[in-house]
């Protein structure tokens, strides 16, 4: 399942800037984490997304090259799961050759 890379980058910004727990353990690791968090916060979401876009593009290109087209791969979008769960789930059930009846889906 893939997620819109714009959403991934925006979500990553807020996770790094505000949500991730400061690591315990080595003080050097803790300081590096906090320094990075401060840098990300100072950038703001737009600058962070633009600065991170090329790396995310490479990750998605790697997925396309290495995964898409294989016979055991079903590509689905996260946004479809969130917006309209049942048809998304029905695709998985059908892909695996399971009965697409209501009890299976339920």
CSV table of C-alpha atoms in Angstrom, one decimal:
chain,number,residue,atom,x,y,z
A,1,UNK,CA,0.0,0.0,0.0
A,2,UNK,CA,1.3,3.4,-0.9
A,3,UNK,CA,0.4,6.8,0.4
A,4,UNK,CA,0.4,10.1,-1.5
A,5,UNK,CA,4.0,11.3,-1.1
A,6,UNK,CA,2.8,14.8,-0.4
A,7,UNK,CA,0.9,13.5,2.5
A,8,UNK,CA,3.8,11.4,3.6
A,9,UNK,CA,6.2,14.4,3.7
A,10,UNK,CA,3.7,16.6,5.5
A,11,UNK,CA,3.0,14.0,8.1
A,12,UNK,CA,6.7,13.3,8.5
A,13,UNK,CA,7.3,17.0,9.2
A,14,UNK,CA,4.8,17.1,12.0
A,15,UNK,CA,6.1,13.8,13.4
A,16,UNK,CA,9.7,14.9,13.4
A,17,UNK,CA,9.0,18.4,14.6
A,18,UNK,CA,6.4,17.6,17.3
A,19,UNK,CA,5.5,14.0,17.9
A,20,UNK,CA,8.6,11.8,18.0
A,21,UNK,CA,9.7,11.0,21.5
A,22,UNK,CA,13.1,12.2,22.5
A,23,UNK,CA,15.3,9.1,22.7
A,24,UNK,CA,16.7,8.0,26.0
A,25,UNK,CA,20.2,6.7,26.3
A,26,UNK,CA,23.3,8.3,25.1
A,27,UNK,CA,23.4,12.0,25.6
A,28,UNK,CA,25.0,12.5,22.1
A,29,UNK,CA,22.0,10.8,20.5
A,30,UNK,CA,19.6,12.9,22.5
A,31,UNK,CA,21.4,16.1,21.6
A,32,UNK,CA,21.5,15.2,17.9
A,33,UNK,CA,17.8,14.4,17.9
A,34,UNK,CA,16.9,17.7,19.5
A,35,UNK,CA,19.2,19.6,17.2
A,36,UNK,CA,17.5,18.0,14.2
A,37,UNK,CA,14.1,18.7,15.6
A,38,UNK,CA,14.9,22.4,16.1
A,39,UNK,CA,16.2,22.6,12.6
A,40,UNK,CA,13.1,21.0,11.2
A,41,UNK,CA,10.8,23.3,13.2
A,42,UNK,CA,12.8,26.4,12.0
A,43,UNK,CA,12.4,25.3,8.4
A,44,UNK,CA,8.6,25.1,8.6
A,45,UNK,CA,6.5,22.5,6.8
A,46,UNK,CA,6.8,24.0,3.2
A,47,UNK,CA,10.6,24.2,3.3
A,48,UNK,CA,10.9,20.8,4.9
A,49,UNK,CA,8.7,19.2,2.3
A,50,UNK,CA,10.6,20.8,-0.6
A,51,UNK,CA,13.9,19.8,1.0
A,52,UNK,CA,12.8,16.2,1.5
A,53,UNK,CA,11.0,15.7,-1.8
A,54,UNK,CA,13.9,14.4,-3.8
A,55,UNK,CA,14.7,11.6,-1.3
A,56,UNK,CA,11.0,10.6,-1.2
A,57,UNK,CA,10.9,10.5,-5.0
A,58,UNK,CA,13.9,8.2,-5.0
A,59,UNK,CA,12.1,5.9,-2.5
A,60,UNK,CA,9.0,5.7,-4.6
A,61,UNK,CA,11.1,5.2,-7.8
A,62,UNK,CA,12.8,2.2,-6.0
A,63,UNK,CA,9.3,0.8,-5.2
A,64,UNK,CA,8.2,1.1,-8.8
A,65,UNK,CA,11.4,-0.5,-10.1
A,66,UNK,CA,11.7,-3.3,-7.6
A,67,UNK,CA,8.1,-4.2,-6.7
A,68,UNK,CA,5.5,-3.1,-9.4
A,69,UNK,CA,4.7,-5.7,-12.0
A,70,UNK,CA,5.6,-8.7,-9.9
A,71,UNK,CA,2.9,-11.4,-9.9
A,72,UNK,CA,2.5,-11.4,-6.2
A,73,UNK,CA,2.0,-7.6,-5.8
A,74,UNK,CA,-1.2,-5.8,-5.4
A,75,UNK,CA,-0.8,-2.0,-5.4
A,76,UNK,CA,-3.4,-0.2,-3.3
A,77,UNK,CA,-3.5,3.4,-2.1
A,78,UNK,CA,-3.8,4.4,1.5
A,79,UNK,CA,-6.2,7.2,0.6
A,80,UNK,CA,-8.6,4.7,-1.0
A,81,UNK,CA,-8.6,2.7,2.3
A,82,UNK,CA,-9.4,5.8,4.3
A,83,UNK,CA,-12.0,7.3,1.9
A,84,UNK,CA,-13.9,4.1,1.0
A,85,UNK,CA,-12.8,1.1,3.0
A,86,UNK,CA,-15.1,-1.6,1.7
A,87,UNK,CA,-14.1,-1.5,-2.0
A,88,UNK,CA,-10.5,-1.3,-0.9
A,89,UNK,CA,-10.9,-4.4,1.2
A,90,UNK,CA,-12.8,-6.2,-1.5
A,91,UNK,CA,-9.8,-5.8,-3.8
A,92,UNK,CA,-7.6,-7.5,-1.3
A,93,UNK,CA,-10.1,-10.3,-0.8
A,94,UNK,CA,-10.5,-10.8,-4.5
A,95,UNK,CA,-6.8,-10.7,-5.1
A,96,UNK,CA,-6.3,-13.6,-2.6
A,97,UNK,CA,-9.1,-15.6,-4.2
A,98,UNK,CA,-11.2,-15.5,-1.1
A,99,UNK,CA,-15.0,-15.4,-1.4
A,100,UNK,CA,-16.2,-11.9,-1.8
A,101,UNK,CA,-19.3,-12.5,0.2
A,102,UNK,CA,-20.4,-10.4,3.2
A,103,UNK,CA,-19.2,-12.7,5.9
A,104,UNK,CA,-15.7,-12.8,4.5
A,105,UNK,CA,-15.7,-9.0,4.2
A,106,UNK,CA,-17.1,-8.6,7.7
